[in-house]
mmCIF file of C-alpha atoms in Angstrom:
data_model
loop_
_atom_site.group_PDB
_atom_site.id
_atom_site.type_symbol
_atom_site.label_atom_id
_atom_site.label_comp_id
_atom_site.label_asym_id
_atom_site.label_seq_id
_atom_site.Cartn_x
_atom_site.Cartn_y
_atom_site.Cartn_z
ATOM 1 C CA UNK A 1 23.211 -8.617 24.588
ATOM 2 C CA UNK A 2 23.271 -8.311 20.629
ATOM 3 C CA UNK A 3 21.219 -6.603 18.105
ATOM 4 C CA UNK A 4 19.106 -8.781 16.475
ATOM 5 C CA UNK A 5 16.214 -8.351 13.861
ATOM 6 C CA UNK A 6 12.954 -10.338 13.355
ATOM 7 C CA UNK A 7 9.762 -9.963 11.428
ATOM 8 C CA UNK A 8 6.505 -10.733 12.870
ATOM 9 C CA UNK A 9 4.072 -12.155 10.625
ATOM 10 C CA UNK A 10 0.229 -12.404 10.910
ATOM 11 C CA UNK A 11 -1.428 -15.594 9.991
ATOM 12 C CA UNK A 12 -5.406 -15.246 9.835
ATOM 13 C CA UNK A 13 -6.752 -18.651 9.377
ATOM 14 C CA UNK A 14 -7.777 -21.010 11.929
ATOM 15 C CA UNK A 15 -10.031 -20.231 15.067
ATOM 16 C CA UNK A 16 -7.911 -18.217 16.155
ATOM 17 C CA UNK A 17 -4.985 -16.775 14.489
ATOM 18 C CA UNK A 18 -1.379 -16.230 15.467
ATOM 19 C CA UNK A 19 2.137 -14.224 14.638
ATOM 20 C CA UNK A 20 4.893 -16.268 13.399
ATOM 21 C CA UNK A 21 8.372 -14.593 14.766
ATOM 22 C CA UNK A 22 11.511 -14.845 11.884
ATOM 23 C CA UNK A 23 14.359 -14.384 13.726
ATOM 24 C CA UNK A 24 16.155 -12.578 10.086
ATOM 25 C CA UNK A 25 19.891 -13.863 10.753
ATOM 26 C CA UNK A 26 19.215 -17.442 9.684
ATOM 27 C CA UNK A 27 15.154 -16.713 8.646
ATOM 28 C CA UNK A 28 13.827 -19.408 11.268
ATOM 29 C CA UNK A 29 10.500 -19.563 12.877
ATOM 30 C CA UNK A 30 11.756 -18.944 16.486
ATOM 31 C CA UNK A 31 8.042 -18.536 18.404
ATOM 32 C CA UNK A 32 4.250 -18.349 17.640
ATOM 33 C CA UNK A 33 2.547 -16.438 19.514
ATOM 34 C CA UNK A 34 -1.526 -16.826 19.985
ATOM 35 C CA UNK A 35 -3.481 -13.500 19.739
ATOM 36 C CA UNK A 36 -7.066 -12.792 18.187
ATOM 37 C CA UNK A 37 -9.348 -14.168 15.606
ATOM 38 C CA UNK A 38 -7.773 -13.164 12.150
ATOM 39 C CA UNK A 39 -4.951 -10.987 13.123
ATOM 40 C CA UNK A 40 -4.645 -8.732 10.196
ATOM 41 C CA UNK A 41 -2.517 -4.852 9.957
ATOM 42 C CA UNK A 42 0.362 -5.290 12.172
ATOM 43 C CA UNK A 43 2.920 -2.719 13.138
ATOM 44 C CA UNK A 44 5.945 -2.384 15.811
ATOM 45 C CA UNK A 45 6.946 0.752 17.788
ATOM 46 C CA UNK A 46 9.550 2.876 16.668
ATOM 47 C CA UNK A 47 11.856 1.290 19.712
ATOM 48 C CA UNK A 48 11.269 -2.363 18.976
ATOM 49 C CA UNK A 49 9.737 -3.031 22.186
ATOM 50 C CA UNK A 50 6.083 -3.855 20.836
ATOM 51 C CA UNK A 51 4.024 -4.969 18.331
ATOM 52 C CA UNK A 52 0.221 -3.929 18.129
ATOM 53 C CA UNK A 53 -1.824 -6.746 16.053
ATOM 54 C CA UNK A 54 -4.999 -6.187 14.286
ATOM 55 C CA UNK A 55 -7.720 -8.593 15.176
ATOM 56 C CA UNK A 56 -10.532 -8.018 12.784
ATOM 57 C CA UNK A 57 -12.752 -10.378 14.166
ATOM 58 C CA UNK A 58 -12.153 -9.644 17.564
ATOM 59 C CA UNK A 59 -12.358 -6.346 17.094
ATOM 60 C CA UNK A 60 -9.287 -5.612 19.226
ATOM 61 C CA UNK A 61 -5.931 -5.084 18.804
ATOM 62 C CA UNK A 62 -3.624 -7.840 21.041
ATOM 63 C CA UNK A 63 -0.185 -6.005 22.290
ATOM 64 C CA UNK A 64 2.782 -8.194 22.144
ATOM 65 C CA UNK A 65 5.870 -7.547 23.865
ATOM 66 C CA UNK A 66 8.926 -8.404 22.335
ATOM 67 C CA UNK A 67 11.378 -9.460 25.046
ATOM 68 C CA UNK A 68 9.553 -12.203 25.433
ATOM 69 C CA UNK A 69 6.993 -12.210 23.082
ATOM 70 C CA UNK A 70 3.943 -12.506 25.066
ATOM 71 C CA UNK A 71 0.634 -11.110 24.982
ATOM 72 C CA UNK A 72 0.151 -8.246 27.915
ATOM 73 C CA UNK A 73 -2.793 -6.429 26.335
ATOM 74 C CA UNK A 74 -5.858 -6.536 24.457
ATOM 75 C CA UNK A 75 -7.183 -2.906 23.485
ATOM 76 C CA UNK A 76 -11.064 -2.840 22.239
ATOM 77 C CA UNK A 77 -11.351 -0.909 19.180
ATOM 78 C CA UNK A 78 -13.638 0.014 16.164
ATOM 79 C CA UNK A 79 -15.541 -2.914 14.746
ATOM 80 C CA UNK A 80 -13.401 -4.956 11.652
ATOM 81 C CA UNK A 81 -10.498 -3.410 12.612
ATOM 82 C CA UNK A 82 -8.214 -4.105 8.968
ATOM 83 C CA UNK A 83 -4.726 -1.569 9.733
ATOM 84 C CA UNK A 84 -2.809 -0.222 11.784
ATOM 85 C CA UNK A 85 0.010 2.714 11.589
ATOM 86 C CA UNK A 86 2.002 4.156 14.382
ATOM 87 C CA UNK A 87 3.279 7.245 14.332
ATOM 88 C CA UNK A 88 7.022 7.970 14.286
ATOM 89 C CA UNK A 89 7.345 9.455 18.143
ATOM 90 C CA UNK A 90 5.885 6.204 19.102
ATOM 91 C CA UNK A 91 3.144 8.141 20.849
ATOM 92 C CA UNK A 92 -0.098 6.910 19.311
ATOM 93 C CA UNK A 93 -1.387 3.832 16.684
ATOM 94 C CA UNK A 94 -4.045 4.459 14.899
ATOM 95 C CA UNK A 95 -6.415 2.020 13.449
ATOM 96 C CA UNK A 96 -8.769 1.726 10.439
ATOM 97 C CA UNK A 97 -12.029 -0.185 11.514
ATOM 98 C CA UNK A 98 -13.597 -1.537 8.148
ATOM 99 C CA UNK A 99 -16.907 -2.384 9.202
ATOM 100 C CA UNK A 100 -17.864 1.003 11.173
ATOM 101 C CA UNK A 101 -16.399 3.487 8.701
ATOM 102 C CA UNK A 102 -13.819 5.153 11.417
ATOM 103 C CA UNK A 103 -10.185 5.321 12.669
ATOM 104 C CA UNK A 104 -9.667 4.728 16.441
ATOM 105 C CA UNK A 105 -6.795 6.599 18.317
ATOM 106 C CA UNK A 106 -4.826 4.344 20.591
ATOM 107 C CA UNK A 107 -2.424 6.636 23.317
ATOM 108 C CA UNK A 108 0.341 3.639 23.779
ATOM 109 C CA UNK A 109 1.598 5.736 26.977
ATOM 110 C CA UNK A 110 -1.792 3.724 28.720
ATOM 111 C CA UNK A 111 -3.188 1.754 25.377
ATOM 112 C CA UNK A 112 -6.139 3.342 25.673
ATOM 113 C CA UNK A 113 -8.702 4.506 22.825
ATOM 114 C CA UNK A 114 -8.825 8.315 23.196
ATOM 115 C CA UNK A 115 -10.670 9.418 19.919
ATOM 116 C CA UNK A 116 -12.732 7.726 16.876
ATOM 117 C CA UNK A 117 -12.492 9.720 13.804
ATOM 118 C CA UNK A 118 -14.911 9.301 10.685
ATOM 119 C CA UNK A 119 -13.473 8.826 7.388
ATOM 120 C CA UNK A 120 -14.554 7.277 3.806
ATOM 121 C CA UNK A 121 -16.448 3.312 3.421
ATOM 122 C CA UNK A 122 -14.176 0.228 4.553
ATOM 123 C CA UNK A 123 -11.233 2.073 5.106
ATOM 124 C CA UNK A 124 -8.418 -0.357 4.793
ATOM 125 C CA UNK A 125 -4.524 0.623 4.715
ATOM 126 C CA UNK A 126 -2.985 3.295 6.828
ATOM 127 C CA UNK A 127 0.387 5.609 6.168
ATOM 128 C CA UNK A 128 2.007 7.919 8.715
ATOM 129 C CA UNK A 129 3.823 11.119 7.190
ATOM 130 C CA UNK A 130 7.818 10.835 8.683
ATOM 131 C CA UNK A 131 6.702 14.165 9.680
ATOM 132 C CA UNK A 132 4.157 12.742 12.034
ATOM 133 C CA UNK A 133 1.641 15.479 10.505
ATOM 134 C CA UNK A 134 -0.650 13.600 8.776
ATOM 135 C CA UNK A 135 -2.305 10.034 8.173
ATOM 136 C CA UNK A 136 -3.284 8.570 4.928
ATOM 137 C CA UNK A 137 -5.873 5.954 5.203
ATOM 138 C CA UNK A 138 -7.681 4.134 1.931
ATOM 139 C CA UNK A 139 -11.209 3.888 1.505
ATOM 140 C CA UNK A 140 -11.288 0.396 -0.081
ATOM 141 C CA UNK A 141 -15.455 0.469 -0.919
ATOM 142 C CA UNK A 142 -15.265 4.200 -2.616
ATOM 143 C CA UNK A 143 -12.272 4.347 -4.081
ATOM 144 C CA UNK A 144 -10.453 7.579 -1.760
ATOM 145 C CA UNK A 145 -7.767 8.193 0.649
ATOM 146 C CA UNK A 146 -9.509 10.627 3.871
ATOM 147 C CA UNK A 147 -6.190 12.530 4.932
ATOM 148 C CA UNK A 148 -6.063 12.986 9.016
ATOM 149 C CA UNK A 149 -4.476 16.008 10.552
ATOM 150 C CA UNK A 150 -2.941 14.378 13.558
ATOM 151 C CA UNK A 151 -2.587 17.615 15.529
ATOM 152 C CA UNK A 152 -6.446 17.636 15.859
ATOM 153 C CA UNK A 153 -7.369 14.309 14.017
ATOM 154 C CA UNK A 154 -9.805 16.158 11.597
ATOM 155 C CA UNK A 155 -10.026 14.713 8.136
ATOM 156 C CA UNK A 156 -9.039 18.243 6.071
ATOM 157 C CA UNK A 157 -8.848 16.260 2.453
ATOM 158 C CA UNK A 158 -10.452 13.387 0.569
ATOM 159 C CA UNK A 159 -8.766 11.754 -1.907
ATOM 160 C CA UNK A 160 -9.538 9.918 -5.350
ATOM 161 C CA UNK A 161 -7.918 7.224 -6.301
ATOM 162 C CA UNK A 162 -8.355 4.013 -8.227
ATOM 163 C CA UNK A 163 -10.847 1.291 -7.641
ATOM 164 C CA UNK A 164 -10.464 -0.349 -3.905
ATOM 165 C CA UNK A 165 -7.459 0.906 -2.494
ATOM 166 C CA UNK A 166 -6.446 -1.609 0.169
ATOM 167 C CA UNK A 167 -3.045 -0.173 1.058
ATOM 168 C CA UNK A 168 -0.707 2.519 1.312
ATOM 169 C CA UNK A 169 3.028 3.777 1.722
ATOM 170 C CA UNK A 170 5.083 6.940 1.879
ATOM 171 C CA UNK A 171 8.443 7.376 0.527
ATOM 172 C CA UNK A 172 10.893 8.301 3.419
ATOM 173 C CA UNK A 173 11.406 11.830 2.219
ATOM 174 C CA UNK A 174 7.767 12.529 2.805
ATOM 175 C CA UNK A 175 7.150 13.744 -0.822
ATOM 176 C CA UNK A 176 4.301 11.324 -2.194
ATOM 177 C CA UNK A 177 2.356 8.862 -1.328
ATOM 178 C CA UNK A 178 1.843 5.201 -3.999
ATOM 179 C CA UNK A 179 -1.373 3.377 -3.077
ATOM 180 C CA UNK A 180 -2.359 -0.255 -4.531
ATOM 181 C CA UNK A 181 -5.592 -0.499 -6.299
ATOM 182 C CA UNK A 182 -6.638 -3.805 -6.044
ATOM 183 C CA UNK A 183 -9.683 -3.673 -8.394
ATOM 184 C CA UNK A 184 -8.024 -1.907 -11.261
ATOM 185 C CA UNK A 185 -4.069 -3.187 -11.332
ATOM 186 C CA UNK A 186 -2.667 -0.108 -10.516
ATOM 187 C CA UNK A 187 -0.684 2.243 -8.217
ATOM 188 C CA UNK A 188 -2.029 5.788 -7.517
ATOM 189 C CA UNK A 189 1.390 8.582 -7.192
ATOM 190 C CA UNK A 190 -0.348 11.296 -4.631
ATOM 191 C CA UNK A 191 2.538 13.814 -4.399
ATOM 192 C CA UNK A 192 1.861 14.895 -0.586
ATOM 193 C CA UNK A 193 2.197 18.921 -0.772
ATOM 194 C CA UNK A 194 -0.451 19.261 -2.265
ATOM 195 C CA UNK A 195 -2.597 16.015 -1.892
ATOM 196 C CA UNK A 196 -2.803 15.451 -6.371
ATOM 197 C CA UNK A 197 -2.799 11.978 -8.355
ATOM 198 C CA UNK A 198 0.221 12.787 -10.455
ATOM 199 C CA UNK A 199 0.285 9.589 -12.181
ATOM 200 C CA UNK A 200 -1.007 5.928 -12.390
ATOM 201 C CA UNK A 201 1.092 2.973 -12.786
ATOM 202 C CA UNK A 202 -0.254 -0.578 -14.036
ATOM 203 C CA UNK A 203 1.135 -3.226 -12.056
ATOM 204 C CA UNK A 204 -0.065 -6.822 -11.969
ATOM 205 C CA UNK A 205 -3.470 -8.262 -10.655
ATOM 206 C CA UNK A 206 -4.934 -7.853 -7.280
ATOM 207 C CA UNK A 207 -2.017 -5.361 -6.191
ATOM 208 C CA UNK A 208 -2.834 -5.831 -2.289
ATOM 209 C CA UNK A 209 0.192 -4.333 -0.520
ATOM 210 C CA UNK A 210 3.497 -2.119 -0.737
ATOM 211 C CA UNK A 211 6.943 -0.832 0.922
ATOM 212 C CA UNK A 212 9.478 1.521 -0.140
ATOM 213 C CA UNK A 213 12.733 0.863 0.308
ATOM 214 C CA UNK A 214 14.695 2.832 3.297
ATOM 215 C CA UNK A 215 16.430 4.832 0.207
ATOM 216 C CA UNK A 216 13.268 5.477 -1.342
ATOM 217 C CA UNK A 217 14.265 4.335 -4.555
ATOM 218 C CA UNK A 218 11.713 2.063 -5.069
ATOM 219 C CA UNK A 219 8.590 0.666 -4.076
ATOM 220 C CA UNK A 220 7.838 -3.048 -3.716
ATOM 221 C CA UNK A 221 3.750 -3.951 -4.580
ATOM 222 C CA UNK A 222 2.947 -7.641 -3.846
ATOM 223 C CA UNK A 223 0.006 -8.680 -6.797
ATOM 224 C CA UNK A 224 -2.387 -11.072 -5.350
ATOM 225 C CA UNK A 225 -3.522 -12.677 -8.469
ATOM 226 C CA UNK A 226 -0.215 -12.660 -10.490
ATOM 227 C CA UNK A 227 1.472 -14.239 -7.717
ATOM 228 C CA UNK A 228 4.357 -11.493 -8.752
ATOM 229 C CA UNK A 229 5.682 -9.063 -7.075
ATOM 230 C CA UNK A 230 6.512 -5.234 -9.271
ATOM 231 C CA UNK A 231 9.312 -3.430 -8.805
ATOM 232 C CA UNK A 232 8.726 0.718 -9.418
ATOM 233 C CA UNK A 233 11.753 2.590 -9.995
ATOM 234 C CA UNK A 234 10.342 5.633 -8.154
ATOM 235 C CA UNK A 235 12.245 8.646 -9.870
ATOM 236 C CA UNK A 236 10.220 7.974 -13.137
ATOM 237 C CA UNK A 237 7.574 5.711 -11.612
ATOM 238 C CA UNK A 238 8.591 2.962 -13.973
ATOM 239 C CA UNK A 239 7.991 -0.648 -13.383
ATOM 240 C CA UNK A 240 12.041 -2.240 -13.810
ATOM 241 C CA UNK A 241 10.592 -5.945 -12.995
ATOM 242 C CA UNK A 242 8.398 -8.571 -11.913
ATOM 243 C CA UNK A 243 9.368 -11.038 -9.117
ATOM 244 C CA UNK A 244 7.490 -14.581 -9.169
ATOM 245 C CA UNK A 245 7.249 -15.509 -5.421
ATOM 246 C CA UNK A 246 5.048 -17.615 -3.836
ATOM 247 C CA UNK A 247 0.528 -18.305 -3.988
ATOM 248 C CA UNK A 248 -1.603 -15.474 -3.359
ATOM 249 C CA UNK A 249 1.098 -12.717 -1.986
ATOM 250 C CA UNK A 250 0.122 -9.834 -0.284
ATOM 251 C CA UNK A 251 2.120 -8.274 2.863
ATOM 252 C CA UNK A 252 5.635 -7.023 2.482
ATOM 253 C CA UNK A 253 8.133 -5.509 4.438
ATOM 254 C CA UNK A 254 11.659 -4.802 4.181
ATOM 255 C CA UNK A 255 14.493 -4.829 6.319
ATOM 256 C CA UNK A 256 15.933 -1.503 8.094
ATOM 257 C CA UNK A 257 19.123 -2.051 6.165
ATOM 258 C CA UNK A 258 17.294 -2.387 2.422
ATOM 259 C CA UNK A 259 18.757 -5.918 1.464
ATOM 260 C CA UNK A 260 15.694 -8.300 1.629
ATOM 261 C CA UNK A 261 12.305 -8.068 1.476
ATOM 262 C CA UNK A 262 10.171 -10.610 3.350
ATOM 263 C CA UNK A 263 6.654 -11.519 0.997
ATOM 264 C CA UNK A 264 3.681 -12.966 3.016
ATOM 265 C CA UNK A 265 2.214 -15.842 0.570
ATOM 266 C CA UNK A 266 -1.131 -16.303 1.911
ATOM 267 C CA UNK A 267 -2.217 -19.596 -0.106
ATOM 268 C CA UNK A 268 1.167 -20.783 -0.163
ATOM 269 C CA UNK A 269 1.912 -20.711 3.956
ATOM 270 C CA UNK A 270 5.009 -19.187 3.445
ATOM 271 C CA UNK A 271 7.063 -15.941 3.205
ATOM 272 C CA UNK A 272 9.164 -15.697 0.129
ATOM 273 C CA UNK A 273 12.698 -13.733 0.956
ATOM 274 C CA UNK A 274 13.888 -11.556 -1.791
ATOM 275 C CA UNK A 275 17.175 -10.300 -1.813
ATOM 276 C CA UNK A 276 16.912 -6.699 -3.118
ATOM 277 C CA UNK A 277 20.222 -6.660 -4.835
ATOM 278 C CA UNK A 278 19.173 -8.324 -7.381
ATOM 279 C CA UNK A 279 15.544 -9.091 -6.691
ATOM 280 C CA UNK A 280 15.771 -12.882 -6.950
ATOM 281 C CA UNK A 281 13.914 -15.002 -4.225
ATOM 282 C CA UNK A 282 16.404 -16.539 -2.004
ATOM 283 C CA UNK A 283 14.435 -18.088 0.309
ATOM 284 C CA UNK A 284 10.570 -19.474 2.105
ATOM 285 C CA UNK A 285 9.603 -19.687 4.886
ATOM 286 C CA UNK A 286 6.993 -21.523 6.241
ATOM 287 C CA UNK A 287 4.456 -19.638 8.531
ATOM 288 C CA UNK A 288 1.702 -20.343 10.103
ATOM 289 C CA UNK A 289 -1.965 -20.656 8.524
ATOM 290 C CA UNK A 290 -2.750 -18.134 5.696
ATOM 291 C CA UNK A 291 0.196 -15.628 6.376
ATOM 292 C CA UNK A 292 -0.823 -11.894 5.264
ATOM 293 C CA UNK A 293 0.955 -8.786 6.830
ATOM 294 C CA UNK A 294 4.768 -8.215 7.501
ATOM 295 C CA UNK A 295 6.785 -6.129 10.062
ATOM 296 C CA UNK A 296 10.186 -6.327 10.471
ATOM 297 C CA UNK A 297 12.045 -4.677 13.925
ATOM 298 C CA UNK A 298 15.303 -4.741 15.327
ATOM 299 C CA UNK A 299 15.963 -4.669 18.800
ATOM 300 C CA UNK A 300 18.387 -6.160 21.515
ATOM 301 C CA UNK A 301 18.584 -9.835 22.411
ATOM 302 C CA UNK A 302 20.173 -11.443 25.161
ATOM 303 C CA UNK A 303 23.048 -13.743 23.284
ATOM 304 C CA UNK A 304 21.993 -17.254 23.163
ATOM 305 C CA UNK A 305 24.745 -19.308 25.326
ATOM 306 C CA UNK A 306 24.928 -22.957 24.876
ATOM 307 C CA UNK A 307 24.204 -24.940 27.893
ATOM 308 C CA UNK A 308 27.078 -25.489 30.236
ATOM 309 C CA UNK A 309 28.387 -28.920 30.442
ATOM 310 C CA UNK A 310 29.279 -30.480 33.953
ATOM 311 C CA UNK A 311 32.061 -32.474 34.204
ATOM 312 C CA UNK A 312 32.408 -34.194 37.745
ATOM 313 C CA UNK A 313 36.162 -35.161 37.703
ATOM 314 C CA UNK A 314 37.008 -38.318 40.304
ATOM 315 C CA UNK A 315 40.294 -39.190 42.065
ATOM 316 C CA UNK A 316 42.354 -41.706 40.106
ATOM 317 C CA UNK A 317 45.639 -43.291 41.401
ATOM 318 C CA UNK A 318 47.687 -43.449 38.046
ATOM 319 C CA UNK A 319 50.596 -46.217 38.263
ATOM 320 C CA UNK A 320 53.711 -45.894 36.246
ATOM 321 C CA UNK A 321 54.678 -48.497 34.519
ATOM 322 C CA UNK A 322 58.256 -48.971 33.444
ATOM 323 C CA UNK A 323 59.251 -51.130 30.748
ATOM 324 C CA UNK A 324 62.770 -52.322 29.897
ATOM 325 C CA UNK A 325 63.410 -52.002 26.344
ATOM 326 C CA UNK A 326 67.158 -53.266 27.138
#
């Protein structure tokens, strides 16, 4: 058995969609695996062993299990399901349904729906505090962020932020909050103690998705329309640079051990690979149909072993042969 990491990647086109598995150590496709019509949030449990997939247009979410990578549950949900956060005890998901204006509450102990909360219009992108506290999820059609009290899963706080926030990360110390505002080019800074905008950052076009590096040094913010990617220094909220990847990016996700960043190019079919050292795109990968959301897990592998070759060995009588060189 060996450590290994992969990142599962949702592809939305086609009748129905599928999750293309990188297996990181040599970034090859290594399995697709079928789930619902237009898989979109994705996100894997804090042990590695599963991977709930939004399916908006099923409005389910397919369970995939990662030793083999099959299918072993479909949970109904909320209707346009978009996101999906779990939080860190690996206890419960919950999901932001776009079309019905709520966030369903999946127990994973029995995958079953055990609450529906009401938040803000179309909400979108979902964040989990480290503390397991509290849930951020973005109102894309009114411009807010509804903020969940998980020990009760009443909303206690709503949000403004830019114009349609469609995602949303936390830095690892729990201390803020950056959310992509895809109508308006920016990020919104929501410093988390006491739920304030403390600044906005212009980015490029269509900024549709973000991670923050396991240091929290910096976040990463895919722009849709630049076909860029910004880097923000996060301990003055500067942008340090702009990475050209791929058509129409919008999922990211970065490895556990901060050195790449895997970049979901939707138009393109591909994920770009950035290695965060010095933020230069190493690598694509092609995907499946219209790639858009990224999660990357590491968990143990059986080591692949070469087949074993046969040999059947038969009796020979060897003869010696002695020459005379005299």
């Amino acid at each position: 058995m060996s450590l290994q990491s992969f990142a599962y990647v949702t592809n939305v086109s086609g009748a129905n969609g599928t999750v293309s598995v990188i297996r990181l150590s040599d970034n090859i496709v290594v399995q697709t695996v079928p789930v619902g019509g237009v898989p979109f949030g994705i996100a894997i449990t804090p042990n590695g062993q599963f991977v709930y997939v939004v399916n908006s247009f099923g409005s389910n979410v397919s369970v995939i299990q990662t030793s083999d990578n099959m299918v072993i549950q479909n949970i109904t949900v909320g209707v346009g399901p978009l996101g999906i956060a779990i939080t860190p005890n690996g206890q419960f998901a919950y999901v932001t349904n776009g079309n019905d204006d709520t966030v369903s509450v999946i127990r994973l102990s029995d995958n079953m729906v055990v609450q529906t909360i009401a938040v803000g219009d179309r909400p979108f992108g979902i964040a989990i505090t480290p503390s397991g506290q509290f849930a951020y999820v973005t109102n894309q059609l009114d411009g807010t962020v509804s903020v969940i009290r998980l020990s009760d899963n009443m909303v206690v706080q709503t949000i403004t932020v830019g114009s349609l926030p469609v995602a949303i990360a936390i830095t690892p110390n729990g201390q803020f909050a950056y959310v992509p505002n895809s109508g308006s080019g920016t990020v919104s800074v929501i410093r988390l103690s006491d739920n304030m905008v403390i600044q906005t950052i212009n980015v490029g076009s269509t900024p549709s998705g973000i991670a923050i590096t396991p240091n929290g040094q910096f976040a990463y913010v895919p722009n849709t329309s630049s076909d860029t990617v910004s880097v923000i220094r996060i301990s003055d909220n500067m942008v340090i640079q702009t990475i050209t990847v791929g058509d129409a990016p919008r999922g990211i996700a970065i490895t556990p051990n901060g050195q790449f960043a895997y970049v979901a190019n939707t138009d393109d079919n591909n994920v770009s690979v950035i290695r965060l050292s010095d933020n230069m795109e190493i690598q694509t990968v092609t995907v499946g149909n219209s790639p858009l959301r990224v999660a990357i897990t590491t968990i143990t592998k059986p080591l692949s072993i070469p087949p074993t070759l046969k040999v059947t060995v038969f009796n020979i009588e060897l003869t010696a042969i002695v020459y005379d060189n005299g």
